[in-house]
Amino acid sequence: MAEVKIPTPRGEMPTYVATPAGQGPWPGVVVIHDFAGMSQDLRGQADRLAGEGYLAAAPDLYWWGSALRCLRTIFRELGPRQGCTFDDIEAVRAWLAGRENCTGQIGVIGFCMGGGYALALAPGRGFSASSTNYGGCPKDAEQWLVGACPIVASYGGKDHSPMGASAAGRLERILTKIGVDHDIKVYPEASHGFLNDHPPADRTPLLMVLNIISGTRYHEPSAQDARRRIVAFFNKHLKS
């Protein structure tokens, strides 16, 4: 496990890289964080994927400014699906693709706002599989998800935010209609953020406020099943 700095159009971006044990090459996964930014939870997500045989790279998308300033930009750019945040993520994907210990088959996984990006990155961005977790589903998604890579999505049944359970049915209908391979599941007992187990060190005042607003709560049984599905889906589409 190592912290590296990946060149981007704006400078060098800190990125946590988790490498599997043994001999590569391995498929790669770009791991996109939630509101917390670079956190112990984010590193843990990357470590779990490395344990399953994936070269996982988790960039700090707040690297260039304050968390609040970066958040504004990240959300502003998500709608039009272009901008500096997409450039930063592409830099990580390209970095993985260029490594000798990567097979070139690369997936993307994201949580909350990162889940929104994972969905937006599914079509035409060089990814072979996408895992979006409580990242919503925009009403215009049918227009731009045509040709998307396979998508595995997880939502909390108690997540009443626009990024939660109400988005699952919309995404299911769209992906079925346009013929994209998918696995979508709503966990009835889970709330927003149920896959993100932030220790006290991660809980900045900003994160605490955002957690209250979004109703974020970790839910271990749902998280375990979602992780199982994600790994199985990635194995099917990134290791075959």
PDB file of C-alpha atoms in Angstrom:
ATOM      1  CA  MET A   1       0.000   0.000   0.000  1.00  0.00           C
ATOM      2  CA  ALA A   2       1.400   3.387  -0.914  1.00  0.00           C
ATOM      3  CA  GLU A   3       0.599   7.037  -1.400  1.00  0.00           C
ATOM      4  CA  VAL A   4       1.586   8.264  -4.847  1.00  0.00           C
ATOM      5  CA  LYS A   5       1.142  11.517  -6.724  1.00  0.00           C
ATOM      6  CA  ILE A   6      -0.472  11.206 -10.128  1.00  0.00           C
ATOM      7  CA  PRO A   7       0.091  13.964 -12.717  1.00  0.00           C
ATOM      8  CA  THR A   8      -3.067  15.825 -13.761  1.00  0.00           C
ATOM      9  CA  PRO A   9      -3.577  18.898 -15.957  1.00  0.00           C
ATOM     10  CA  ARG A  10      -3.564  21.023 -12.750  1.00  0.00           C
ATOM     11  CA  GLY A  11      -0.717  19.405 -10.845  1.00  0.00           C
ATOM     12  CA  GLU A  12       0.066  16.245  -8.903  1.00  0.00           C
ATOM     13  CA  MET A  13      -2.862  14.591  -7.141  1.00  0.00           C
ATOM     14  CA  PRO A  14      -2.308  12.471  -3.993  1.00  0.00           C
ATOM     15  CA  THR A  15      -3.657   8.960  -4.533  1.00  0.00           C
ATOM     16  CA  TYR A  16      -3.745   5.915  -2.283  1.00  0.00           C
ATOM     17  CA  VAL A  17      -2.801   2.743  -4.141  1.00  0.00           C
ATOM     18  CA  ALA A  18      -3.518  -0.731  -2.768  1.00  0.00           C
ATOM     19  CA  THR A  19      -1.689  -3.574  -4.513  1.00  0.00           C
ATOM     20  CA  PRO A  20      -2.674  -7.254  -4.292  1.00  0.00           C
ATOM     21  CA  ALA A  21      -0.280  -9.809  -2.874  1.00  0.00           C
ATOM     22  CA  GLY A  22       1.569 -12.070  -5.260  1.00  0.00           C
ATOM     23  CA  GLN A  23       2.397 -11.670  -8.911  1.00  0.00           C
ATOM     24  CA  GLY A  24       0.429  -9.458 -11.295  1.00  0.00           C
ATOM     25  CA  PRO A  25      -0.724  -8.172 -13.580  1.00  0.00           C
ATOM     26  CA  TRP A  26      -4.136  -7.438 -12.105  1.00  0.00           C
ATOM     27  CA  PRO A  27      -7.246  -5.578 -13.267  1.00  0.00           C
ATOM     28  CA  GLY A  28      -7.461  -2.037 -11.934  1.00  0.00           C
ATOM     29  CA  VAL A  29     -10.192  -0.148 -10.077  1.00  0.00           C
ATOM     30  CA  VAL A  30     -10.505   3.595  -9.529  1.00  0.00           C
ATOM     31  CA  VAL A  31     -12.123   4.224  -6.125  1.00  0.00           C
ATOM     32  CA  ILE A  32     -14.032   7.534  -5.821  1.00  0.00           C
ATOM     33  CA  HIS A  33     -14.690   8.829  -2.333  1.00  0.00           C
ATOM     34  CA  ASP A  34     -17.756  10.214  -0.612  1.00  0.00           C
ATOM     35  CA  PHE A  35     -18.025  13.569   1.192  1.00  0.00           C
ATOM     36  CA  ALA A  36     -15.133  12.628   3.504  1.00  0.00           C
ATOM     37  CA  GLY A  37     -12.446  12.848   0.841  1.00  0.00           C
ATOM     38  CA  MET A  38      -9.241  10.950   1.533  1.00  0.00           C
ATOM     39  CA  SER A  39     -10.158   8.971   4.647  1.00  0.00           C
ATOM     40  CA  GLN A  40      -9.532   5.762   6.541  1.00  0.00           C
ATOM     41  CA  ASP A  41     -12.747   4.406   5.051  1.00  0.00           C
ATOM     42  CA  LEU A  42     -11.546   5.169   1.511  1.00  0.00           C
ATOM     43  CA  ARG A  43      -8.255   3.401   2.146  1.00  0.00           C
ATOM     44  CA  GLY A  44     -10.201   0.481   3.572  1.00  0.00           C
ATOM     45  CA  GLN A  45     -12.344   0.255   0.430  1.00  0.00           C
ATOM     46  CA  ALA A  46      -9.187   0.138  -1.702  1.00  0.00           C
ATOM     47  CA  ASP A  47      -7.557  -2.437   0.585  1.00  0.00           C
ATOM     48  CA  ARG A  48     -10.588  -4.737   0.321  1.00  0.00           C
ATOM     49  CA  LEU A  49     -10.458  -4.601  -3.452  1.00  0.00           C
ATOM     50  CA  ALA A  50      -6.723  -5.355  -3.400  1.00  0.00           C
ATOM     51  CA  GLY A  51      -7.515  -8.355  -1.227  1.00  0.00           C
ATOM     52  CA  GLU A  52      -9.806  -9.566  -4.022  1.00  0.00           C
ATOM     53  CA  GLY A  53      -7.076  -9.246  -6.654  1.00  0.00           C
ATOM     54  CA  TYR A  54      -7.546  -5.682  -7.926  1.00  0.00           C
ATOM     55  CA  LEU A  55      -4.981  -2.914  -8.237  1.00  0.00           C
ATOM     56  CA  ALA A  56      -6.988  -0.166  -6.553  1.00  0.00           C
ATOM     57  CA  ALA A  57      -6.234   3.554  -6.851  1.00  0.00           C
ATOM     58  CA  ALA A  58      -8.172   6.019  -4.670  1.00  0.00           C
ATOM     59  CA  PRO A  59      -7.523   9.693  -5.524  1.00  0.00           C
ATOM     60  CA  ASP A  60      -8.052  12.620  -3.171  1.00  0.00           C
ATOM     61  CA  LEU A  61     -10.388  14.803  -5.232  1.00  0.00           C
ATOM     62  CA  TYR A  62     -10.059  17.571  -2.607  1.00  0.00           C
ATOM     63  CA  TRP A  63      -6.345  17.899  -3.292  1.00  0.00           C
ATOM     64  CA  TRP A  64      -6.460  21.321  -4.931  1.00  0.00           C
ATOM     65  CA  GLY A  65      -8.464  23.367  -2.390  1.00  0.00           C
ATOM     66  CA  SER A  66     -10.615  23.388   0.737  1.00  0.00           C
ATOM     67  CA  ALA A  67     -13.146  20.574   1.091  1.00  0.00           C
ATOM     68  CA  LEU A  68     -16.087  22.951   0.719  1.00  0.00           C
ATOM     69  CA  ARG A  69     -14.657  24.651  -2.369  1.00  0.00           C
ATOM     70  CA  CYS A  70     -13.860  21.319  -3.975  1.00  0.00           C
ATOM     71  CA  LEU A  71     -17.321  19.959  -3.136  1.00  0.00           C
ATOM     72  CA  ARG A  72     -18.983  22.839  -4.936  1.00  0.00           C
ATOM     73  CA  THR A  73     -16.912  22.184  -8.038  1.00  0.00           C
ATOM     74  CA  ILE A  74     -17.419  18.418  -7.906  1.00  0.00           C
ATOM     75  CA  PHE A  75     -21.208  18.736  -7.757  1.00  0.00           C
ATOM     76  CA  ARG A  76     -21.310  21.506 -10.354  1.00  0.00           C
ATOM     77  CA  GLU A  77     -19.368  19.389 -12.853  1.00  0.00           C
ATOM     78  CA  LEU A  78     -21.397  16.221 -12.285  1.00  0.00           C
ATOM     79  CA  GLY A  79     -24.454  17.549 -14.153  1.00  0.00           C
ATOM     80  CA  PRO A  80     -22.729  18.330 -17.472  1.00  0.00           C
ATOM     81  CA  ARG A  81     -20.352  15.355 -16.949  1.00  0.00           C
ATOM     82  CA  GLN A  82     -17.248  17.330 -17.773  1.00  0.00           C
ATOM     83  CA  GLY A  83     -14.672  19.465 -16.029  1.00  0.00           C
ATOM     84  CA  CYS A  84     -11.575  19.249 -13.859  1.00  0.00           C
ATOM     85  CA  THR A  85     -12.925  16.455 -11.664  1.00  0.00           C
ATOM     86  CA  PHE A  86     -13.450  14.231 -14.690  1.00  0.00           C
ATOM     87  CA  ASP A  87      -9.938  15.137 -15.849  1.00  0.00           C
ATOM     88  CA  ASP A  88      -8.528  14.116 -12.466  1.00  0.00           C
ATOM     89  CA  ILE A  89     -10.311  10.757 -12.545  1.00  0.00           C
ATOM     90  CA  GLU A  90      -9.187  10.141 -16.119  1.00  0.00           C
ATOM     91  CA  ALA A  91      -5.613  10.777 -15.007  1.00  0.00           C
ATOM     92  CA  VAL A  92      -5.948   7.941 -12.475  1.00  0.00           C
ATOM     93  CA  ARG A  93      -7.519   5.591 -15.014  1.00  0.00           C
ATOM     94  CA  ALA A  94      -4.745   6.332 -17.506  1.00  0.00           C
ATOM     95  CA  TRP A  95      -2.098   5.885 -14.802  1.00  0.00           C
ATOM     96  CA  LEU A  96      -3.464   2.432 -13.996  1.00  0.00           C
ATOM     97  CA  ALA A  97      -3.769   1.484 -17.670  1.00  0.00           C
ATOM     98  CA  GLY A  98      -0.132   2.399 -18.267  1.00  0.00           C
ATOM     99  CA  ARG A  99       1.289   0.243 -15.489  1.00  0.00           C
ATOM    100  CA  GLU A 100       2.948  -3.080 -16.222  1.00  0.00           C
ATOM    101  CA  ASN A 101       1.198  -4.654 -13.221  1.00  0.00           C
ATOM    102  CA  CYS A 102      -2.252  -3.776 -14.589  1.00  0.00           C
ATOM    103  CA  THR A 103      -4.030  -5.852 -17.235  1.00  0.00           C
ATOM    104  CA  GLY A 104      -5.683  -2.781 -18.750  1.00  0.00           C
ATOM    105  CA  GLN A 105      -9.144  -3.936 -17.686  1.00  0.00           C
ATOM    106  CA  ILE A 106     -10.272  -1.179 -15.333  1.00  0.00           C
ATOM    107  CA  GLY A 107     -13.409  -0.653 -13.280  1.00  0.00           C
ATOM    108  CA  VAL A 108     -14.672   2.285 -11.264  1.00  0.00           C
ATOM    109  CA  ILE A 109     -16.467   2.321  -7.918  1.00  0.00           C
ATOM    110  CA  GLY A 110     -17.904   5.294  -6.058  1.00  0.00           C
ATOM    111  CA  PHE A 111     -19.907   6.149  -2.973  1.00  0.00           C
ATOM    112  CA  CYS A 112     -22.479   8.937  -2.566  1.00  0.00           C
ATOM    113  CA  MET A 113     -21.195  11.746  -4.806  1.00  0.00           C
ATOM    114  CA  GLY A 114     -18.532   9.284  -5.935  1.00  0.00           C
ATOM    115  CA  GLY A 115     -21.338   6.939  -6.885  1.00  0.00           C
ATOM    116  CA  GLY A 116     -22.767   9.689  -9.060  1.00  0.00           C
ATOM    117  CA  TYR A 117     -19.418   9.943 -10.800  1.00  0.00           C
ATOM    118  CA  ALA A 118     -19.139   6.167 -11.183  1.00  0.00           C
ATOM    119  CA  LEU A 119     -22.456   6.209 -13.040  1.00  0.00           C
ATOM    120  CA  ALA A 120     -21.492   9.208 -15.172  1.00  0.00           C
ATOM    121  CA  LEU A 121     -18.209   7.502 -16.097  1.00  0.00           C
ATOM    122  CA  ALA A 122     -19.886   4.287 -17.280  1.00  0.00           C
ATOM    123  CA  PRO A 123     -20.361   5.352 -20.927  1.00  0.00           C
ATOM    124  CA  GLY A 124     -17.415   6.190 -23.150  1.00  0.00           C
ATOM    125  CA  ARG A 125     -14.699   6.721 -20.542  1.00  0.00           C
ATOM    126  CA  GLY A 126     -12.626   3.568 -20.937  1.00  0.00           C
ATOM    127  CA  PHE A 127     -14.048   1.630 -17.988  1.00  0.00           C
ATOM    128  CA  SER A 128     -15.073  -2.020 -18.287  1.00  0.00           C
ATOM    129  CA  ALA A 129     -17.391  -2.107 -15.248  1.00  0.00           C
ATOM    130  CA  SER A 130     -18.901   0.433 -12.858  1.00  0.00           C
ATOM    131  CA  SER A 131     -20.147   0.157  -9.282  1.00  0.00           C
ATOM    132  CA  THR A 132     -22.392   3.042  -8.241  1.00  0.00           C
ATOM    133  CA  ASN A 133     -23.484   3.127  -4.621  1.00  0.00           C
ATOM    134  CA  TYR A 134     -26.307   5.458  -3.536  1.00  0.00           C
ATOM    135  CA  GLY A 135     -25.187   7.844  -6.275  1.00  0.00           C
ATOM    136  CA  GLY A 136     -28.634   8.629  -7.668  1.00  0.00           C
ATOM    137  CA  CYS A 137     -29.793   8.397 -11.254  1.00  0.00           C
ATOM    138  CA  PRO A 138     -30.445  11.688 -13.088  1.00  0.00           C
ATOM    139  CA  LYS A 139     -33.726  12.030 -14.953  1.00  0.00           C
ATOM    140  CA  ASP A 140     -31.858  12.517 -18.235  1.00  0.00           C
ATOM    141  CA  ALA A 141     -29.672   9.428 -17.728  1.00  0.00           C
ATOM    142  CA  GLU A 142     -31.358   7.490 -20.528  1.00  0.00           C
ATOM    143  CA  GLN A 143     -29.965  10.005 -22.997  1.00  0.00           C
ATOM    144  CA  TRP A 144     -26.327   9.427 -22.065  1.00  0.00           C
ATOM    145  CA  LEU A 145     -26.122   5.888 -20.623  1.00  0.00           C
ATOM    146  CA  VAL A 146     -26.434   4.273 -24.066  1.00  0.00           C
ATOM    147  CA  GLY A 147     -23.299   2.230 -24.654  1.00  0.00           C
ATOM    148  CA  ALA A 148     -22.361   2.190 -20.971  1.00  0.00           C
ATOM    149  CA  CYS A 149     -20.195  -0.532 -19.486  1.00  0.00           C
ATOM    150  CA  PRO A 150     -21.890  -3.072 -17.175  1.00  0.00           C
ATOM    151  CA  ILE A 151     -23.172  -1.487 -13.951  1.00  0.00           C
ATOM    152  CA  VAL A 152     -23.684  -2.883 -10.440  1.00  0.00           C
ATOM    153  CA  ALA A 153     -25.653  -0.532  -8.197  1.00  0.00           C
ATOM    154  CA  SER A 154     -26.663  -0.571  -4.530  1.00  0.00           C
ATOM    155  CA  TYR A 155     -29.141   1.639  -2.679  1.00  0.00           C
ATOM    156  CA  GLY A 156     -30.587   1.866   0.822  1.00  0.00           C
ATOM    157  CA  GLY A 157     -34.328   1.402   1.217  1.00  0.00           C
ATOM    158  CA  LYS A 158     -34.332   3.966   4.024  1.00  0.00           C
ATOM    159  CA  ASP A 159     -32.376   6.474   1.943  1.00  0.00           C
ATOM    160  CA  HIS A 160     -34.996   9.075   1.033  1.00  0.00           C
ATOM    161  CA  SER A 161     -32.530  11.476  -0.584  1.00  0.00           C
ATOM    162  CA  PRO A 162     -32.602  11.972  -4.376  1.00  0.00           C
ATOM    163  CA  MET A 163     -29.528   9.720  -4.528  1.00  0.00           C
ATOM    164  CA  GLY A 164     -31.271   6.863  -2.741  1.00  0.00           C
ATOM    165  CA  ALA A 165     -33.906   4.191  -3.238  1.00  0.00           C
ATOM    166  CA  SER A 166     -36.096   6.239  -5.596  1.00  0.00           C
ATOM    167  CA  ALA A 167     -33.230   6.267  -8.109  1.00  0.00           C
ATOM    168  CA  ALA A 168     -32.896   2.478  -8.162  1.00  0.00           C
ATOM    169  CA  GLY A 169     -36.114   1.822 -10.076  1.00  0.00           C
ATOM    170  CA  ARG A 170     -35.303   4.507 -12.619  1.00  0.00           C
ATOM    171  CA  LEU A 171     -31.840   3.077 -13.232  1.00  0.00           C
ATOM    172  CA  GLU A 172     -33.232  -0.456 -13.513  1.00  0.00           C
ATOM    173  CA  ARG A 173     -35.767   0.629 -16.138  1.00  0.00           C
ATOM    174  CA  ILE A 174     -33.197   2.587 -18.145  1.00  0.00           C
ATOM    175  CA  LEU A 175     -30.514  -0.110 -18.199  1.00  0.00           C
ATOM    176  CA  THR A 176     -33.056  -2.797 -19.115  1.00  0.00           C
ATOM    177  CA  LYS A 177     -34.407  -0.634 -21.948  1.00  0.00           C
ATOM    178  CA  ILE A 178     -31.002   0.186 -23.453  1.00  0.00           C
ATOM    179  CA  GLY A 179     -29.578  -3.303 -22.964  1.00  0.00           C
ATOM    180  CA  VAL A 180     -26.777  -2.654 -20.476  1.00  0.00           C
ATOM    181  CA  ASP A 181     -25.800  -5.617 -18.281  1.00  0.00           C
ATOM    182  CA  HIS A 182     -26.589  -4.713 -14.687  1.00  0.00           C
ATOM    183  CA  ASP A 183     -27.197  -5.830 -11.126  1.00  0.00           C
ATOM    184  CA  ILE A 184     -29.258  -3.401  -9.034  1.00  0.00           C
ATOM    185  CA  LYS A 185     -30.372  -4.014  -5.478  1.00  0.00           C
ATOM    186  CA  VAL A 186     -32.158  -2.006  -2.789  1.00  0.00           C
ATOM    187  CA  TYR A 187     -31.387  -2.959   0.823  1.00  0.00           C
ATOM    188  CA  PRO A 188     -34.588  -2.391   2.852  1.00  0.00           C
ATOM    189  CA  GLU A 189     -32.875  -1.869   6.227  1.00  0.00           C
ATOM    190  CA  ALA A 190     -30.069   0.356   4.940  1.00  0.00           C
ATOM    191  CA  SER A 191     -29.811   4.136   4.877  1.00  0.00           C
ATOM    192  CA  HIS A 192     -27.602   6.422   2.808  1.00  0.00           C
ATOM    193  CA  GLY A 193     -23.888   5.662   3.100  1.00  0.00           C
ATOM    194  CA  PHE A 194     -24.396   2.122   4.370  1.00  0.00           C
ATOM    195  CA  LEU A 195     -21.125   0.905   2.820  1.00  0.00           C
ATOM    196  CA  ASN A 196     -18.975   3.623   4.411  1.00  0.00           C
ATOM    197  CA  ASP A 197     -17.761   2.816   7.919  1.00  0.00           C
ATOM    198  CA  HIS A 198     -15.998   6.009   8.974  1.00  0.00           C
ATOM    199  CA  PRO A 199     -13.970   5.819  12.195  1.00  0.00           C
ATOM    200  CA  PRO A 200     -13.857   8.872  14.499  1.00  0.00           C
ATOM    201  CA  ALA A 201     -10.702  10.163  12.796  1.00  0.00           C
ATOM    202  CA  ASP A 202     -12.662  10.639   9.563  1.00  0.00           C
ATOM    203  CA  ARG A 203     -15.494  12.617  11.138  1.00  0.00           C
ATOM    204  CA  THR A 204     -14.680  16.229  10.417  1.00  0.00           C
ATOM    205  CA  PRO A 205     -17.277  18.887  11.332  1.00  0.00           C
ATOM    206  CA  LEU A 206     -18.212  19.190   7.652  1.00  0.00           C
ATOM    207  CA  LEU A 207     -18.691  15.435   7.319  1.00  0.00           C
ATOM    208  CA  MET A 208     -20.803  15.316  10.487  1.00  0.00           C
ATOM    209  CA  VAL A 209     -23.121  18.029   9.148  1.00  0.00           C
ATOM    210  CA  LEU A 210     -23.415  16.356   5.751  1.00  0.00           C
ATOM    211  CA  ASN A 211     -24.083  12.995   7.402  1.00  0.00           C
ATOM    212  CA  ILE A 212     -26.970  14.486   9.359  1.00  0.00           C
ATOM    213  CA  ILE A 213     -28.438  16.080   6.238  1.00  0.00           C
ATOM    214  CA  SER A 214     -28.145  12.899   4.182  1.00  0.00           C
ATOM    215  CA  GLY A 215     -29.068  10.476   6.979  1.00  0.00           C
ATOM    216  CA  THR A 216     -25.848   8.537   6.486  1.00  0.00           C
ATOM    217  CA  ARG A 217     -25.455   5.361   8.559  1.00  0.00           C
ATOM    218  CA  TYR A 218     -23.271   2.300   8.129  1.00  0.00           C
ATOM    219  CA  HIS A 219     -25.175  -1.018   8.006  1.00  0.00           C
ATOM    220  CA  GLU A 220     -22.959  -4.082   8.245  1.00  0.00           C
ATOM    221  CA  PRO A 221     -25.332  -6.829   6.941  1.00  0.00           C
ATOM    222  CA  SER A 222     -26.213  -4.798   3.850  1.00  0.00           C
ATOM    223  CA  ALA A 223     -22.579  -3.790   3.337  1.00  0.00           C
ATOM    224  CA  GLN A 224     -21.419  -7.393   3.421  1.00  0.00           C
ATOM    225  CA  ASP A 225     -23.912  -8.469   0.778  1.00  0.00           C
ATOM    226  CA  ALA A 226     -23.209  -5.437  -1.424  1.00  0.00           C
ATOM    227  CA  ARG A 227     -19.466  -6.089  -1.301  1.00  0.00           C
ATOM    228  CA  ARG A 228     -20.069  -9.712  -2.289  1.00  0.00           C
ATOM    229  CA  ARG A 229     -22.156  -8.619  -5.292  1.00  0.00           C
ATOM    230  CA  ILE A 230     -19.664  -5.974  -6.360  1.00  0.00           C
ATOM    231  CA  VAL A 231     -16.717  -8.370  -6.288  1.00  0.00           C
ATOM    232  CA  ALA A 232     -18.674 -11.029  -8.183  1.00  0.00           C
ATOM    233  CA  PHE A 233     -19.698  -8.468 -10.806  1.00  0.00           C
ATOM    234  CA  PHE A 234     -16.155  -7.133 -11.169  1.00  0.00           C
ATOM    235  CA  ASN A 235     -14.800 -10.679 -11.396  1.00  0.00           C
ATOM    236  CA  LYS A 236     -17.204 -11.387 -14.244  1.00  0.00           C
ATOM    237  CA  HIS A 237     -16.411  -8.262 -16.240  1.00  0.00           C
ATOM    238  CA  LEU A 238     -12.808  -7.429 -15.333  1.00  0.00           C
ATOM    239  CA  LYS A 239     -11.183 -10.839 -14.923  1.00  0.00           C
ATOM    240  CA  SER A 240     -12.802 -12.833 -17.710  1.00  0.00           C
TER     241      SER A 240
END
